[in-house]
CSV table of C-alpha atoms in Angstrom, one decimal:
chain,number,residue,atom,x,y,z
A,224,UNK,CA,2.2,16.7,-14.6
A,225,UNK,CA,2.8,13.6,-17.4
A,226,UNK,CA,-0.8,13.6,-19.0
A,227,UNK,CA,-3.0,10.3,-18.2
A,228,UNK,CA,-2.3,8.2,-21.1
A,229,UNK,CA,1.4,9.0,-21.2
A,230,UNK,CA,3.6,5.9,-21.0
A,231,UNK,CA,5.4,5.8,-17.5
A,232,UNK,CA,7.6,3.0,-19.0
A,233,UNK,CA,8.7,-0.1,-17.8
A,234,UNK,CA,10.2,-0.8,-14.1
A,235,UNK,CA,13.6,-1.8,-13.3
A,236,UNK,CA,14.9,-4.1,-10.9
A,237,UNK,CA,16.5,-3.6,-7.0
A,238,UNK,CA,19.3,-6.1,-6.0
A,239,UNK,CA,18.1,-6.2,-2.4
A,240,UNK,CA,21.7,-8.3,-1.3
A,241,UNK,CA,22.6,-11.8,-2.7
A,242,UNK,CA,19.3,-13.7,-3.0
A,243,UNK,CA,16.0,-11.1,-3.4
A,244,UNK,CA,15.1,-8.2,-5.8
A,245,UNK,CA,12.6,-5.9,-6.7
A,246,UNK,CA,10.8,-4.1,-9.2
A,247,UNK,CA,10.1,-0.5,-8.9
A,248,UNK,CA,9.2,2.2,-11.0
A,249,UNK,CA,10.8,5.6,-10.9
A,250,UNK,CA,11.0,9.0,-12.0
A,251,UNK,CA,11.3,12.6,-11.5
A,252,UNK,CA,13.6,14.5,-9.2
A,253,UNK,CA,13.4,15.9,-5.6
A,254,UNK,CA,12.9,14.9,-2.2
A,255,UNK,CA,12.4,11.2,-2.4
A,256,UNK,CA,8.7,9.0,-2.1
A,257,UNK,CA,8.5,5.9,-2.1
A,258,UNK,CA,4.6,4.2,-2.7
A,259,UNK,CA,3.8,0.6,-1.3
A,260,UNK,CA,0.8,-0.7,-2.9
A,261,UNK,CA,-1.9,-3.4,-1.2
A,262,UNK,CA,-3.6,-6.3,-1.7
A,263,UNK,CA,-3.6,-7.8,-5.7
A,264,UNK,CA,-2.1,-4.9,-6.9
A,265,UNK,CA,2.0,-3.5,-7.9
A,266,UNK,CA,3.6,-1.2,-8.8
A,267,UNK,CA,0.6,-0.1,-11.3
A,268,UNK,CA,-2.0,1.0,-8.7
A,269,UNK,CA,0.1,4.1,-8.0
A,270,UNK,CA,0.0,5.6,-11.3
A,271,UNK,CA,-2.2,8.5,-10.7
A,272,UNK,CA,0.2,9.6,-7.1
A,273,UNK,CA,3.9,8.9,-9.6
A,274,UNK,CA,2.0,10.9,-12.6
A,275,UNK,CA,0.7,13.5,-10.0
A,276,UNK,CA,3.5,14.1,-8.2
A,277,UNK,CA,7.1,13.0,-10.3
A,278,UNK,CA,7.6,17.3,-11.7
A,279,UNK,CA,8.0,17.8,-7.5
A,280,UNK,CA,9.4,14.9,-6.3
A,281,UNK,CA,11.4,11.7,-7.3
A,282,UNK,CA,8.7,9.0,-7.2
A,283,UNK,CA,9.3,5.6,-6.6
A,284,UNK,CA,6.7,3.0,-6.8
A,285,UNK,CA,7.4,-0.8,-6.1
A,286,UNK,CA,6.2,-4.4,-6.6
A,287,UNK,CA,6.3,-6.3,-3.4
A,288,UNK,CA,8.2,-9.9,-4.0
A,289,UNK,CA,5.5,-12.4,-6.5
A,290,UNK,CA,3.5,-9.3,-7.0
A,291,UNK,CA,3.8,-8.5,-10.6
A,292,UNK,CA,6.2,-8.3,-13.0
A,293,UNK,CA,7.2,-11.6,-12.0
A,294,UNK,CA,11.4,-11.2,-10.5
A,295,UNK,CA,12.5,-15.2,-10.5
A,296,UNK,CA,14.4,-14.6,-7.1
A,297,UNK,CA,10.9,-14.0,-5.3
A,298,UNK,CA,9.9,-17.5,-6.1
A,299,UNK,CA,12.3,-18.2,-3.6
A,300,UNK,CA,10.8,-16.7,-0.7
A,301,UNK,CA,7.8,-17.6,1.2
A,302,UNK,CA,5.7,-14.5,0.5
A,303,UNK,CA,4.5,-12.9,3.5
A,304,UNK,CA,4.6,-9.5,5.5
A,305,UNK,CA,7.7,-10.3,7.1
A,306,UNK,CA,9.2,-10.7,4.1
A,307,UNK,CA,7.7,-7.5,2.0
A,308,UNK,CA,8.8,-5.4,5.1
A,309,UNK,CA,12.3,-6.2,5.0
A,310,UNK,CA,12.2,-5.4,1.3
A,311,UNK,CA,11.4,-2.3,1.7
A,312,UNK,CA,13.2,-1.6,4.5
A,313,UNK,CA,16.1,-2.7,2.4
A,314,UNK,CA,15.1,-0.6,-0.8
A,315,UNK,CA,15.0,2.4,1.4
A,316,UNK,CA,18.1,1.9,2.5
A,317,UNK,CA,19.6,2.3,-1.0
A,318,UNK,CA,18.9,5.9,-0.6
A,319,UNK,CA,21.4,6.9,2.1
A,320,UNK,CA,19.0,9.5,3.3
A,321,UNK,CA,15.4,9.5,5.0
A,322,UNK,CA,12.9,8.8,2.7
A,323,UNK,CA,8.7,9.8,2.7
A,324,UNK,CA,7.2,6.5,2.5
A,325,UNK,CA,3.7,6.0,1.7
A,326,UNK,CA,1.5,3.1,1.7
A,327,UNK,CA,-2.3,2.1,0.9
A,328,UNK,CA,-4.3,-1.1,2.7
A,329,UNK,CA,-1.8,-3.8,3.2
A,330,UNK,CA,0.9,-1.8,1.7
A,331,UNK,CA,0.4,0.5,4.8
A,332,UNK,CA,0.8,-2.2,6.9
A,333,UNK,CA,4.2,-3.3,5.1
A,334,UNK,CA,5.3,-0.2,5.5
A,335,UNK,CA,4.3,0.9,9.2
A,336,UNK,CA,6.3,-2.7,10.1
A,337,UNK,CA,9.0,-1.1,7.7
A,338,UNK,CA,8.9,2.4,9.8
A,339,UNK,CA,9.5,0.2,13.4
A,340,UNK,CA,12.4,-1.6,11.7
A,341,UNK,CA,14.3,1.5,10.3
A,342,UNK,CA,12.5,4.4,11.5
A,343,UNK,CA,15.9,6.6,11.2
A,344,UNK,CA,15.6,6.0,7.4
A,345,UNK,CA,12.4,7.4,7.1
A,346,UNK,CA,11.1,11.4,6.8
A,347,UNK,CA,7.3,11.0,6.8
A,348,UNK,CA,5.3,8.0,6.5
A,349,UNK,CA,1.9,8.1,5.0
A,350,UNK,CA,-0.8,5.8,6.0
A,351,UNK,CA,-4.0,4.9,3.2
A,352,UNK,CA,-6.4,3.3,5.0
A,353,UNK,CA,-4.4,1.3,6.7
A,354,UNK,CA,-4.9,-2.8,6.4
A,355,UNK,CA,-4.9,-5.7,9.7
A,356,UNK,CA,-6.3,-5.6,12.9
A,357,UNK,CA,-6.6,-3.7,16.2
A,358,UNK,CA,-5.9,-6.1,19.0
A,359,UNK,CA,-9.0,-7.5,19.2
A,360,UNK,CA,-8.4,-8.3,15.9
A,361,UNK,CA,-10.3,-8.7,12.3
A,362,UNK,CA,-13.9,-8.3,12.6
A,363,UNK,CA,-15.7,-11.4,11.6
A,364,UNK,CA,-17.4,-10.7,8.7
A,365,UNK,CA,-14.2,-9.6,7.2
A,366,UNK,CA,-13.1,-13.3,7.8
A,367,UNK,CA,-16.1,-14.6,6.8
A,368,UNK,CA,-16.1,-12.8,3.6
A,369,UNK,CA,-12.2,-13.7,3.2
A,370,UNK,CA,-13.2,-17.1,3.2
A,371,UNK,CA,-15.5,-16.7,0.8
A,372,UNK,CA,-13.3,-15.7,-1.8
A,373,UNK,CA,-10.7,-18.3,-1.1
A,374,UNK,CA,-13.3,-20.8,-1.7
A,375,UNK,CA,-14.3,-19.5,-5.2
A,376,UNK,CA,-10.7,-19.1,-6.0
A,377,UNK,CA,-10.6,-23.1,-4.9
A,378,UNK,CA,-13.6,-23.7,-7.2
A,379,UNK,CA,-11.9,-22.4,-10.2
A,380,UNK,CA,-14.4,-19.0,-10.2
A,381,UNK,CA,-11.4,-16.6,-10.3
A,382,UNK,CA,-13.3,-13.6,-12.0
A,383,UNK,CA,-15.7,-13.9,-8.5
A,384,UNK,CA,-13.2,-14.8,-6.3
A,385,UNK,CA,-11.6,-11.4,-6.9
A,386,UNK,CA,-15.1,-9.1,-7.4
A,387,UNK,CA,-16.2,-10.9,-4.0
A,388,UNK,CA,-12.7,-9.7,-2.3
A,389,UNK,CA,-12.1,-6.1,-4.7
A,390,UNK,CA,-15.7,-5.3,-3.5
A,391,UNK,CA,-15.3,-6.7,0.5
A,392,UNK,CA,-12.5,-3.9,1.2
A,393,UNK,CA,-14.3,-0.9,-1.0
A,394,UNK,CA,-17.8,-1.0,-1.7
A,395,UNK,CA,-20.5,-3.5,-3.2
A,396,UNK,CA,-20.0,-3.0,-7.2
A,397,UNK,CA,-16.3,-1.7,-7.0
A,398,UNK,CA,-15.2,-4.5,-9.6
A,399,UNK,CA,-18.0,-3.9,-11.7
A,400,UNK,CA,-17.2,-0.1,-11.4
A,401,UNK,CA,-13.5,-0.2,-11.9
A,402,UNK,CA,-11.4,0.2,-14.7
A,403,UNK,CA,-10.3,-2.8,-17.2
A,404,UNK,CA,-6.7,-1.5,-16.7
A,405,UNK,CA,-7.4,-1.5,-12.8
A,406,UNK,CA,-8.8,-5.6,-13.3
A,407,UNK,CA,-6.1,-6.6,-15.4
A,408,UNK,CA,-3.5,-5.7,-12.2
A,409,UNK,CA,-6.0,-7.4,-9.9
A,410,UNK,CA,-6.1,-10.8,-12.3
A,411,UNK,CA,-2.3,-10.5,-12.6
A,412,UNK,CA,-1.8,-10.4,-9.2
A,413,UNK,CA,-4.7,-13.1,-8.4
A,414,UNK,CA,-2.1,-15.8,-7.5
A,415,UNK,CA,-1.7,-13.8,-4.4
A,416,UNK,CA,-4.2,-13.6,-2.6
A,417,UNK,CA,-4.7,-16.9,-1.2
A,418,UNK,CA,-1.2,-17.0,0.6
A,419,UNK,CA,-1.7,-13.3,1.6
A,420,UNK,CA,-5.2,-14.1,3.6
A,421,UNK,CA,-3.1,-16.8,5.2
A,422,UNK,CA,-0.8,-14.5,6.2
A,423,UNK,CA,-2.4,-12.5,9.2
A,424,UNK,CA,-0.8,-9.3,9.5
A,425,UNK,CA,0.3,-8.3,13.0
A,426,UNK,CA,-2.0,-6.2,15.1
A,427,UNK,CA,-1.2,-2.2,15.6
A,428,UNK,CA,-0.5,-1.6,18.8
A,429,UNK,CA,-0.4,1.4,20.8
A,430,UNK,CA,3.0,0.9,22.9
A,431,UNK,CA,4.9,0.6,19.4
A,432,UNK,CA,2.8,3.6,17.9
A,433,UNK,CA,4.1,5.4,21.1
A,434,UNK,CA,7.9,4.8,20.3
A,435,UNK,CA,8.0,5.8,16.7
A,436,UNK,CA,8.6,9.4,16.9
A,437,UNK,CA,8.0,10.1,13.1
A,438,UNK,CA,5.6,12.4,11.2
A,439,UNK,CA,3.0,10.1,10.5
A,440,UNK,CA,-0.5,11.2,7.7
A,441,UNK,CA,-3.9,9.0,8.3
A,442,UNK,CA,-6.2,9.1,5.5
A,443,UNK,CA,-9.1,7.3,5.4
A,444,UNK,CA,-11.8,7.5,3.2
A,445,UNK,CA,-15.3,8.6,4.5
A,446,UNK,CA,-17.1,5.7,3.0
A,447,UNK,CA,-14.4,3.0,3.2
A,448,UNK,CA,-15.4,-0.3,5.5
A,449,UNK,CA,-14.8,0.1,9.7
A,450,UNK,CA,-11.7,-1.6,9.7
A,451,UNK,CA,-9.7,1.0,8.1
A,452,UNK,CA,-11.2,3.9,9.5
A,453,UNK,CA,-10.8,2.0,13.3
A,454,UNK,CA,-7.1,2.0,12.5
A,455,UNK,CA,-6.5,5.1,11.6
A,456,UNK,CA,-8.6,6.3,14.6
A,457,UNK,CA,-6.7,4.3,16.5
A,458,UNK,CA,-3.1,5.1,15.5
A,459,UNK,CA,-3.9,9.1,15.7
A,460,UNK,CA,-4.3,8.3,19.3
A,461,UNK,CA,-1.7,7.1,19.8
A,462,UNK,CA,1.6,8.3,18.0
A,463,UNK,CA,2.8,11.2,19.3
A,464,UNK,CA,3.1,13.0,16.2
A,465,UNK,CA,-0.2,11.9,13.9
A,466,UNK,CA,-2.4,14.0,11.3
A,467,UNK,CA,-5.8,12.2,10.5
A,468,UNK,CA,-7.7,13.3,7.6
A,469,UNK,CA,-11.0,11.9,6.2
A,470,UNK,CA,-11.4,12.2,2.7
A,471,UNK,CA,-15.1,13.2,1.9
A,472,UNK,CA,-16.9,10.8,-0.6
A,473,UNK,CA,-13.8,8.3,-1.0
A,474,UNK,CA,-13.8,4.5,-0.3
A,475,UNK,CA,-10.6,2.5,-0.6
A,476,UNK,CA,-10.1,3.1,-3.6
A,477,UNK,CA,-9.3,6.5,-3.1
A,478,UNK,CA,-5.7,7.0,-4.5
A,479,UNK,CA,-7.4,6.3,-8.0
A,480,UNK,CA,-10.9,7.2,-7.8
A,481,UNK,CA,-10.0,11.0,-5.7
A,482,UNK,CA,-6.1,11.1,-7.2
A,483,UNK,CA,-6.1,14.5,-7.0
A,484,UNK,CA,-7.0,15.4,-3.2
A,485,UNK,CA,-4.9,12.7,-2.4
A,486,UNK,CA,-2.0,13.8,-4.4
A,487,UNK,CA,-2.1,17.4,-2.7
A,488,UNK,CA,-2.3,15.7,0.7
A,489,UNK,CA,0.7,13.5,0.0
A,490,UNK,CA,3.1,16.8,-1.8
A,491,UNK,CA,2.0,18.9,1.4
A,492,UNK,CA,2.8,16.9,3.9
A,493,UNK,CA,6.4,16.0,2.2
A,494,UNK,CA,6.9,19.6,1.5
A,495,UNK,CA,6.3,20.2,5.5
A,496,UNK,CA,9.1,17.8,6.7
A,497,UNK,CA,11.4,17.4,4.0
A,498,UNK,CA,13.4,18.4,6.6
């Protein structure tokens, strides 16, 4: 395992055709796994899983379109779900064989839309408390809050725009608690998050989780808010081929704050269908 304050080095970039790109971090060798990371975060947020798990497996960890580092094609494209799921539908398909896709929050969400567009190009997807709505949609205290941290954004209070958001999807005090490496992502990424809130991600819905015949891990921390543990309660109902695990003591945060449990979930469930 590459020690903790080993340099990963810096990402390269994916042509993804004529007019789009990405940025993506990779190493090690093996059956491949690919990491899609959530709200205000990139390719950074999944250094614990690449350190963790690159001596078993070849890691590769990307930076949605005007996530950071900043790729001037993006700037081009109206940034959206839509959009960051055909990215990585596209990025997988550079790999001309299935791929173990893993995503956290809204970067589960990218990548279960990414799993219905090109399910054949995927070996196991892997679901961290999985961001957007049930049918009935958001709860609305999520919105409320939401809105709250749009309107200090508006008012120029960045630093509490993103505390009020960081701890709305984790836990009261999460920014406080977190690392200054973990808030620098979050500022860097902080031009997102108004046009991501506006973008309402599609609801999960049970006749789609029916058709997607694909080995599919839930994990969901045991304190994270309801909406993520609903989903994942949800979806294990309804795909056909689901395993739901709740991780004891973990919030959102979980990939960084419980690396190691989640590491070992994510190499045994690759090393069961690697097919």
């Amino acid at each position: 395992m590459i020690g903790p304050r080993t340099p990963l080095g810096k990402p390269a970039v994916h042509l993804l055709g004529d007019d789009d790109a990405l940025a993506y971090l990779r190493l090690g060798a093996g059956a491949p796994v690919v990491l899609v990371h959530g709200a205000l975060c990139d390719y950074r947020y999944w250094a614990p899983q690449v350190r963790g798990l690159c001596e078993r497996f070849e890691v590769a960890a990307l930076s949605l379109g005007q996530y950071f580092p900043k790729v001037s094609s993006s700037l081009r494209h109206r940034f959206g779900w839509r959009w960051h799921a055909q990215q990585v539908a596209g990025f997988l398909a550079s790999y001309g064989q299935p791929v173990h896709l893993v995503g956290h929050s809204r970067g589960a969400a990218v990548a279960w839309q990414a799993a219905l567009q090109r399910p054949a190009a995927i070996a196991s997807l892997s679901l961290f408390d999985p961001g957007g709505p049930l049918p009935q949609g958001l709860p609305e205290d999520v919105l409320a809050i939401r809105a709250r941290a749009i309107a200090l954004l508006g008012e120029g209070q960045v630093e509490a725009g993103l505390e009020c958001f960081v701890d709305s999807v984790s836990q009261p005090g999460a920014w406080a608690r977190s690392s200054a490496s973990f808030r620098q992502m979050v500022r860097d990424n902080a031009q997102t998050l108004v046009p991501q809130i506006g973008d309402a991600l599609p609801a999960y819905c049970r006749a789609q989780a029916a058709t997607l015949a694909l080995p599919v891990l839930l994990v969901t921390g045991e304190l994270s808010p309801a909406q993520y543990r609903d989903n994942a309660a949800a979806l294990a109902g309804w795909l056909p081929d689901a395993r739901h695990h709740v991780l004891a003591g973990a919030s959102h945060g979980m990939t960084f704050t419980h690396a190691r449990r989640c590491n070992a979930l994510i190499a045994e469930f690759v090393a069961a269908h690697r097919g």
